[in-house]
């Protein structure tokens, strides 16, 4: 064997033994103290990092799953954002939260063990947000844009979808590491120090804890299910996005609010289209809406006029929601008729006619022909 081959063989053996030594805890590397120091430093960093992650996870669990931690987080949000004392708005919020919570409990009884803590804050922009621990903060401005409880239920149901699927705790972990840093976490002495760091980040930067696009879609779809189970008009899910589009434009970046503005979230139109598909499926493919016109079995039924603070397009989605419910619940088998100014299909109201709409009798007659 040549000298070159011998040296090559020795070099390969040295590399193999050195690699194995690193894997087995350096037992095969008694020499080269400089290398041992480097590896020891790396391992020390890894161990410290692992301990920091463990400490952070324990803190997150405290705020997410213990009653004391949830109450502390709730109080921190109230102190940071301010609390609106408005009995009327609080009554609306209480009523909607109660109904949506009951709708959720029908399919996910875990909500009964961790009910939502919520309040109205002083921010005048249109937004609501759910943090970990089922702690929710609702902007006062939400009630300025939305005119009915069905649409309020959609926004709250969306946020509660994030809460039920633990989207926020998962996203917050990344945000906390970025905001605090592993070094600061590792150097925090005692649970109280880290708790204060986490509280400060969560209560002060809630809008920076972004959910992934799949998480947003999941929350959208859950909101539809939740409000339907709660007895709200499922068409409100599409209607609220029509209202948002008309108020702020089609570009989601023009909208102020965590559930609407991030660049990786669905656009307003994508959300409308998604809900129209769900409503169409709910109706057994009998009803849909497009460009402000409601269609039944492919034929135009009504293009509602603007009324009650809503555009005709926004109203069309409420009509679609009523039709979807009628078909799903078997009311479409019965004849349409008129009660006052409302077109009924069995026990299901379809549309309350306003000035600018065709008469209720015209619509009832047409519906009987095409349904």
CSV table of C-alpha atoms in Angstrom, one decimal:
chain,number,residue,atom,x,y,z
A,1,UNK,CA,0.0,0.0,0.0
A,2,UNK,CA,1.4,3.5,-0.9
A,3,UNK,CA,2.0,6.2,1.6
A,4,UNK,CA,-0.8,8.3,0.1
A,5,UNK,CA,-3.3,5.4,0.4
A,6,UNK,CA,-2.2,4.8,4.0
A,7,UNK,CA,-2.7,8.5,4.9
A,8,UNK,CA,-6.1,8.5,3.1
A,9,UNK,CA,-7.2,5.5,5.1
A,10,UNK,CA,-6.0,7.0,8.4
A,11,UNK,CA,-7.8,10.3,7.6
A,12,UNK,CA,-11.1,8.5,6.9
A,13,UNK,CA,-10.7,6.6,10.1
A,14,UNK,CA,-10.0,9.7,12.1
A,15,UNK,CA,-13.1,11.5,10.6
A,16,UNK,CA,-15.3,8.5,11.3
A,17,UNK,CA,-14.2,8.2,14.9
A,18,UNK,CA,-14.5,11.9,15.5
A,19,UNK,CA,-18.0,12.0,14.1
A,20,UNK,CA,-19.0,9.0,16.2
A,21,UNK,CA,-17.4,10.7,19.2
A,22,UNK,CA,-19.6,13.8,18.8
A,23,UNK,CA,-22.7,11.7,18.5
A,24,UNK,CA,-21.9,9.6,21.6
A,25,UNK,CA,-21.0,12.6,23.8
A,26,UNK,CA,-17.3,13.0,22.9
A,27,UNK,CA,-16.1,9.8,24.6
A,28,UNK,CA,-13.7,9.0,21.7
A,29,UNK,CA,-12.1,12.5,21.7
A,30,UNK,CA,-9.8,12.8,24.6
A,31,UNK,CA,-7.4,15.1,22.8
A,32,UNK,CA,-7.8,18.5,21.0
A,33,UNK,CA,-9.1,20.5,23.9
A,34,UNK,CA,-9.9,23.5,21.6
A,35,UNK,CA,-12.4,21.3,19.6
A,36,UNK,CA,-13.9,19.9,22.8
A,37,UNK,CA,-14.5,23.5,24.0
A,38,UNK,CA,-16.3,24.5,20.8
A,39,UNK,CA,-18.5,21.4,20.9
A,40,UNK,CA,-19.1,21.8,24.6
A,41,UNK,CA,-20.2,25.4,23.9
A,42,UNK,CA,-22.5,24.3,21.2
A,43,UNK,CA,-24.0,21.6,23.4
A,44,UNK,CA,-24.4,24.1,26.2
A,45,UNK,CA,-26.2,26.4,23.9
A,46,UNK,CA,-28.5,23.6,22.7
A,47,UNK,CA,-29.2,22.6,26.3
A,48,UNK,CA,-29.9,26.2,27.3
A,49,UNK,CA,-32.1,26.7,24.3
A,50,UNK,CA,-34.1,23.5,25.1
A,51,UNK,CA,-34.5,24.7,28.6
A,52,UNK,CA,-35.7,28.1,27.4
A,53,UNK,CA,-38.3,26.5,25.1
A,54,UNK,CA,-39.5,24.3,28.0
A,55,UNK,CA,-39.8,27.3,30.2
A,56,UNK,CA,-41.7,29.3,27.6
A,57,UNK,CA,-44.1,26.4,26.9
A,58,UNK,CA,-44.8,26.1,30.6
A,59,UNK,CA,-45.6,29.8,30.8
A,60,UNK,CA,-47.8,29.6,27.7
A,61,UNK,CA,-49.7,26.7,29.2
A,62,UNK,CA,-50.2,28.8,32.4
A,63,UNK,CA,-51.9,31.6,30.5
A,64,UNK,CA,-53.7,29.4,28.1
A,65,UNK,CA,-55.1,26.6,30.3
A,66,UNK,CA,-55.2,27.7,34.0
A,67,UNK,CA,-58.0,29.9,35.3
A,68,UNK,CA,-55.6,32.1,37.3
A,69,UNK,CA,-53.4,32.6,34.2
A,70,UNK,CA,-56.4,33.4,32.0
A,71,UNK,CA,-57.7,36.0,34.5
A,72,UNK,CA,-54.3,37.6,34.6
A,73,UNK,CA,-54.1,37.9,30.9
A,74,UNK,CA,-57.6,39.2,30.7
A,75,UNK,CA,-56.8,41.9,33.3
A,76,UNK,CA,-53.6,42.8,31.4
A,77,UNK,CA,-55.6,43.4,28.2
A,78,UNK,CA,-58.1,45.5,30.0
A,79,UNK,CA,-55.4,47.7,31.6
A,80,UNK,CA,-53.5,48.1,28.3
A,81,UNK,CA,-56.6,48.8,26.0
A,82,UNK,CA,-59.1,50.4,28.4
A,83,UNK,CA,-62.6,49.2,29.0
A,84,UNK,CA,-65.8,50.8,27.5
A,85,UNK,CA,-68.6,51.2,29.9
A,86,UNK,CA,-71.6,51.0,27.6
A,87,UNK,CA,-74.5,48.9,28.9
A,88,UNK,CA,-76.3,48.7,25.6
A,89,UNK,CA,-73.2,47.5,23.6
A,90,UNK,CA,-72.2,45.2,26.4
A,91,UNK,CA,-75.7,43.7,26.3
A,92,UNK,CA,-75.4,43.1,22.6
A,93,UNK,CA,-72.0,41.5,23.1
A,94,UNK,CA,-73.3,39.3,25.9
A,95,UNK,CA,-76.2,38.1,23.9
A,96,UNK,CA,-74.2,37.2,20.8
A,97,UNK,CA,-71.4,35.6,22.8
A,98,UNK,CA,-73.9,33.5,24.7
A,99,UNK,CA,-75.6,32.3,21.5
A,100,UNK,CA,-72.4,31.6,19.6
A,101,UNK,CA,-71.0,29.8,22.6
A,102,UNK,CA,-74.1,27.5,22.8
A,103,UNK,CA,-73.7,26.9,19.0
A,104,UNK,CA,-70.1,25.9,19.5
A,105,UNK,CA,-70.9,23.6,22.5
A,106,UNK,CA,-73.2,21.6,20.3
A,107,UNK,CA,-70.2,20.2,18.4
A,108,UNK,CA,-67.3,21.1,20.7
A,109,UNK,CA,-68.3,20.8,24.4
A,110,UNK,CA,-64.7,21.7,25.5
A,111,UNK,CA,-65.9,25.3,25.4
A,112,UNK,CA,-67.8,24.6,28.6
A,113,UNK,CA,-64.5,23.9,30.5
A,114,UNK,CA,-62.9,27.1,29.2
A,115,UNK,CA,-65.6,29.8,28.6
A,116,UNK,CA,-64.5,33.0,26.8
A,117,UNK,CA,-63.5,36.1,28.8
A,118,UNK,CA,-64.3,39.2,26.8
A,119,UNK,CA,-64.7,42.9,27.0
A,120,UNK,CA,-65.2,46.0,24.7
A,121,UNK,CA,-62.1,48.2,24.4
A,122,UNK,CA,-61.8,51.8,23.4
A,123,UNK,CA,-60.4,51.4,19.9
A,124,UNK,CA,-62.6,53.0,17.3
A,125,UNK,CA,-61.4,50.8,14.4
A,126,UNK,CA,-63.3,47.8,13.3
A,127,UNK,CA,-61.7,44.7,14.8
A,128,UNK,CA,-61.9,41.9,17.4
A,129,UNK,CA,-59.2,39.6,18.5
A,130,UNK,CA,-58.8,36.4,20.4
A,131,UNK,CA,-55.7,35.7,22.5
A,132,UNK,CA,-54.7,32.5,24.2
A,133,UNK,CA,-56.8,31.4,27.1
A,134,UNK,CA,-60.0,32.2,25.2
A,135,UNK,CA,-59.4,35.9,26.1
A,136,UNK,CA,-61.2,38.1,23.6
A,137,UNK,CA,-61.1,41.9,23.1
A,138,UNK,CA,-63.7,43.6,20.9
A,139,UNK,CA,-63.1,47.1,19.5
A,140,UNK,CA,-65.8,49.6,20.1
A,141,UNK,CA,-65.6,50.4,16.4
A,142,UNK,CA,-66.9,47.0,15.5
A,143,UNK,CA,-70.4,48.2,16.5
A,144,UNK,CA,-70.1,51.4,14.4
A,145,UNK,CA,-69.9,49.5,11.1
A,146,UNK,CA,-72.1,46.5,11.7
A,147,UNK,CA,-75.9,47.0,11.9
A,148,UNK,CA,-77.1,43.6,13.0
A,149,UNK,CA,-76.3,40.8,15.4
A,150,UNK,CA,-76.0,38.2,12.7
A,151,UNK,CA,-72.9,39.9,11.2
A,152,UNK,CA,-71.5,40.6,14.7
A,153,UNK,CA,-71.8,36.8,15.3
A,154,UNK,CA,-69.7,36.1,12.2
A,155,UNK,CA,-66.8,38.2,13.4
A,156,UNK,CA,-66.9,36.8,16.9
A,157,UNK,CA,-67.4,33.3,15.6
A,158,UNK,CA,-64.3,33.7,13.5
A,159,UNK,CA,-62.2,34.7,16.5
A,160,UNK,CA,-63.7,31.9,18.6
A,161,UNK,CA,-62.8,29.5,15.8
A,162,UNK,CA,-59.2,30.6,16.4
A,163,UNK,CA,-59.7,30.0,20.1
A,164,UNK,CA,-61.2,26.5,19.7
A,165,UNK,CA,-58.4,25.3,17.5
A,166,UNK,CA,-55.7,26.9,19.6
A,167,UNK,CA,-54.3,28.9,16.7
A,168,UNK,CA,-53.3,31.8,18.8
A,169,UNK,CA,-51.2,29.8,21.3
A,170,UNK,CA,-49.3,28.1,18.5
A,171,UNK,CA,-48.7,31.4,16.7
A,172,UNK,CA,-47.9,33.2,19.9
A,173,UNK,CA,-45.0,30.9,20.7
A,174,UNK,CA,-43.1,32.1,17.6
A,175,UNK,CA,-44.0,35.7,18.2
A,176,UNK,CA,-42.8,35.5,21.8
A,177,UNK,CA,-39.5,34.0,20.9
A,178,UNK,CA,-39.0,36.7,18.3
A,179,UNK,CA,-40.1,39.5,20.7
A,180,UNK,CA,-38.4,38.4,23.9
A,181,UNK,CA,-35.5,36.2,22.6
A,182,UNK,CA,-34.3,32.8,23.8
A,183,UNK,CA,-31.5,34.4,25.7
A,184,UNK,CA,-33.8,36.6,27.7
A,185,UNK,CA,-36.1,33.7,28.3
A,186,UNK,CA,-33.3,31.5,29.5
A,187,UNK,CA,-32.0,34.3,31.8
A,188,UNK,CA,-35.3,35.0,33.3
A,189,UNK,CA,-35.1,34.1,37.0
A,190,UNK,CA,-38.3,32.7,38.4
A,191,UNK,CA,-41.7,32.2,36.8
A,192,UNK,CA,-42.9,35.7,37.7
A,193,UNK,CA,-40.3,37.4,35.6
A,194,UNK,CA,-41.1,35.4,32.5
A,195,UNK,CA,-44.8,35.7,33.1
A,196,UNK,CA,-44.5,39.5,33.1
A,197,UNK,CA,-42.5,39.4,29.9
A,198,UNK,CA,-45.1,37.3,28.2
A,199,UNK,CA,-48.0,39.4,29.5
A,200,UNK,CA,-46.4,42.5,28.2
A,201,UNK,CA,-45.9,41.1,24.7
A,202,UNK,CA,-49.3,39.4,24.5
A,203,UNK,CA,-51.3,42.4,25.7
A,204,UNK,CA,-49.3,45.0,23.7
A,205,UNK,CA,-48.8,43.2,20.4
A,206,UNK,CA,-51.9,41.1,19.9
A,207,UNK,CA,-52.2,42.3,16.3
A,208,UNK,CA,-48.7,41.0,15.5
A,209,UNK,CA,-49.6,37.4,16.3
A,210,UNK,CA,-50.5,36.4,12.8
A,211,UNK,CA,-52.4,33.2,12.0
A,212,UNK,CA,-51.5,31.2,8.9
A,213,UNK,CA,-53.8,31.3,5.8
A,214,UNK,CA,-55.0,27.7,6.5
A,215,UNK,CA,-55.8,28.8,10.0
A,216,UNK,CA,-57.8,31.7,8.7
A,217,UNK,CA,-59.8,29.5,6.3
A,218,UNK,CA,-60.5,27.1,9.2
A,219,UNK,CA,-61.7,29.9,11.4
A,220,UNK,CA,-63.9,31.2,8.5
A,221,UNK,CA,-65.5,27.8,8.0
A,222,UNK,CA,-66.0,27.3,11.7
A,223,UNK,CA,-67.7,30.7,12.0
A,224,UNK,CA,-70.2,29.6,9.4
A,225,UNK,CA,-70.9,26.4,11.3
A,226,UNK,CA,-71.1,28.1,14.7
A,227,UNK,CA,-73.5,30.9,13.7
A,228,UNK,CA,-75.7,28.4,11.9
A,229,UNK,CA,-75.9,26.2,14.9
A,230,UNK,CA,-76.6,29.3,17.0
A,231,UNK,CA,-79.7,30.1,14.9
A,232,UNK,CA,-78.3,33.1,13.1
A,233,UNK,CA,-78.8,33.7,9.3
A,234,UNK,CA,-75.9,31.8,7.7
A,235,UNK,CA,-76.0,34.3,4.8
A,236,UNK,CA,-74.5,36.9,7.2
A,237,UNK,CA,-71.1,35.2,6.7
A,238,UNK,CA,-71.0,36.5,3.1
A,239,UNK,CA,-72.9,39.7,3.9
A,240,UNK,CA,-70.4,41.0,6.4
A,241,UNK,CA,-67.6,40.7,3.8
A,242,UNK,CA,-69.7,42.5,1.2
A,243,UNK,CA,-70.2,45.3,3.8
A,244,UNK,CA,-66.5,45.4,4.5
A,245,UNK,CA,-65.7,45.6,0.7
A,246,UNK,CA,-68.1,48.5,0.3
A,247,UNK,CA,-66.7,50.3,3.3
A,248,UNK,CA,-63.0,49.8,2.7
A,249,UNK,CA,-62.5,48.6,-0.9
A,250,UNK,CA,-61.6,45.2,-2.3
A,251,UNK,CA,-58.0,45.4,-1.2
A,252,UNK,CA,-57.7,43.7,2.1
A,253,UNK,CA,-54.6,45.9,2.9
A,254,UNK,CA,-56.9,48.9,3.1
A,255,UNK,CA,-58.7,47.4,6.1
A,256,UNK,CA,-57.7,48.0,9.7
A,257,UNK,CA,-57.9,44.9,11.8
A,258,UNK,CA,-55.9,41.7,12.5
A,259,UNK,CA,-58.5,39.4,11.0
A,260,UNK,CA,-58.6,41.3,7.8
A,261,UNK,CA,-55.3,43.0,6.9
A,262,UNK,CA,-52.4,40.6,6.9
A,263,UNK,CA,-51.0,39.9,3.4
A,264,UNK,CA,-51.2,36.1,3.8
A,265,UNK,CA,-54.9,36.1,4.6
A,266,UNK,CA,-57.8,35.5,2.1
A,267,UNK,CA,-59.1,38.5,0.3
A,268,UNK,CA,-62.6,39.8,0.9
A,269,UNK,CA,-63.9,38.4,-2.4
A,270,UNK,CA,-62.4,35.0,-1.8
A,271,UNK,CA,-64.2,34.9,1.5
A,272,UNK,CA,-67.5,35.9,-0.1
A,273,UNK,CA,-67.1,33.3,-2.8
A,274,UNK,CA,-66.3,30.6,-0.2
A,275,UNK,CA,-69.4,31.4,1.8
A,276,UNK,CA,-71.6,31.5,-1.3
A,277,UNK,CA,-70.4,28.0,-2.2
A,278,UNK,CA,-71.2,26.8,1.3
A,279,UNK,CA,-74.7,28.4,1.2
A,280,UNK,CA,-75.3,26.8,-2.2
A,281,UNK,CA,-74.3,23.4,-0.8
A,282,UNK,CA,-76.5,24.0,2.2
A,283,UNK,CA,-79.5,24.6,-0.1
A,284,UNK,CA,-78.8,21.3,-2.0
A,285,UNK,CA,-77.5,23.3,-5.0
A,286,UNK,CA,-80.9,25.0,-5.4
A,287,UNK,CA,-80.0,28.6,-4.5
A,288,UNK,CA,-77.1,31.0,-5.1
A,289,UNK,CA,-76.4,34.7,-5.4
A,290,UNK,CA,-74.3,36.6,-7.9
A,291,UNK,CA,-73.8,40.4,-8.4
A,292,UNK,CA,-76.7,41.2,-6.1
A,293,UNK,CA,-79.2,38.8,-7.7
A,294,UNK,CA,-80.5,35.8,-5.9
A,295,UNK,CA,-81.2,32.8,-8.1
A,296,UNK,CA,-83.3,29.7,-7.4
A,297,UNK,CA,-82.7,26.6,-9.6
A,298,UNK,CA,-80.7,28.8,-12.1
A,299,UNK,CA,-83.5,31.4,-12.5
A,300,UNK,CA,-83.5,35.0,-11.1
A,301,UNK,CA,-85.6,35.3,-8.0
A,302,UNK,CA,-84.9,38.8,-6.6
A,303,UNK,CA,-82.3,41.6,-6.7
A,304,UNK,CA,-83.1,43.3,-3.4
A,305,UNK,CA,-83.0,47.1,-3.2
A,306,UNK,CA,-80.8,48.9,-0.7
A,307,UNK,CA,-82.7,49.1,2.6
A,308,UNK,CA,-82.2,49.0,6.4
A,309,UNK,CA,-78.7,50.4,6.1
A,310,UNK,CA,-77.6,47.7,3.7
A,311,UNK,CA,-76.8,47.7,0.0
A,312,UNK,CA,-78.8,45.4,-2.3
A,313,UNK,CA,-75.9,43.1,-2.6
A,314,UNK,CA,-75.5,42.7,1.2
A,315,UNK,CA,-79.2,42.0,1.5
A,316,UNK,CA,-79.0,39.4,-1.3
A,317,UNK,CA,-76.8,37.2,0.9
A,318,UNK,CA,-79.3,37.3,3.8
A,319,UNK,CA,-82.0,36.2,1.3
A,320,UNK,CA,-79.7,33.4,0.1
A,321,UNK,CA,-79.1,32.4,3.7
A,322,UNK,CA,-82.9,32.2,4.4
A,323,UNK,CA,-83.4,30.1,1.2
A,324,UNK,CA,-80.5,27.8,2.2
A,325,UNK,CA,-82.0,27.2,5.6
A,326,UNK,CA,-85.4,26.6,4.1
A,327,UNK,CA,-84.1,23.9,1.8
A,328,UNK,CA,-82.0,22.3,4.5
A,329,UNK,CA,-84.8,22.2,7.0
A,330,UNK,CA,-87.4,20.9,4.6
A,331,UNK,CA,-89.5,24.1,4.3
A,332,UNK,CA,-89.0,24.3,0.6
A,333,UNK,CA,-91.5,21.5,0.1
A,334,UNK,CA,-94.2,23.8,1.2
A,335,UNK,CA,-95.8,26.7,-0.7
A,336,UNK,CA,-94.5,30.2,-0.5
A,337,UNK,CA,-96.9,32.7,1.0
A,338,UNK,CA,-97.1,36.2,2.4
A,339,UNK,CA,-97.2,37.3,6.0
A,340,UNK,CA,-97.4,41.1,6.2
A,341,UNK,CA,-94.6,42.3,3.9
A,342,UNK,CA,-92.6,39.1,4.4
A,343,UNK,CA,-92.3,36.2,1.9
A,344,UNK,CA,-92.5,32.9,3.8
A,345,UNK,CA,-91.5,29.4,2.7
A,346,UNK,CA,-93.1,27.1,5.2
A,347,UNK,CA,-92.0,28.4,8.6
A,348,UNK,CA,-88.9,30.1,7.2
A,349,UNK,CA,-89.0,33.8,6.4
A,350,UNK,CA,-87.2,34.5,3.0
A,351,UNK,CA,-87.3,38.3,2.5
A,352,UNK,CA,-89.0,41.2,4.2
A,353,UNK,CA,-89.9,43.5,1.3
A,354,UNK,CA,-88.9,47.1,1.4
A,355,UNK,CA,-89.5,50.1,-0.8
A,356,UNK,CA,-87.8,49.4,-4.1
A,357,UNK,CA,-88.3,45.6,-3.9
A,358,UNK,CA,-91.0,43.8,-5.9
A,359,UNK,CA,-94.1,43.2,-3.9
A,360,UNK,CA,-94.2,40.3,-1.5
A,361,UNK,CA,-97.0,38.7,-3.5
A,362,UNK,CA,-95.1,38.9,-6.7
A,363,UNK,CA,-92.1,37.2,-5.1
A,364,UNK,CA,-94.1,34.5,-3.4
A,365,UNK,CA,-95.8,33.7,-6.7
A,366,UNK,CA,-92.5,33.6,-8.5
A,367,UNK,CA,-90.8,31.5,-5.8
A,368,UNK,CA,-93.6,28.9,-6.1
A,369,UNK,CA,-92.9,28.6,-9.8
A,370,UNK,CA,-89.2,28.2,-9.7
A,371,UNK,CA,-88.4,26.5,-6.4
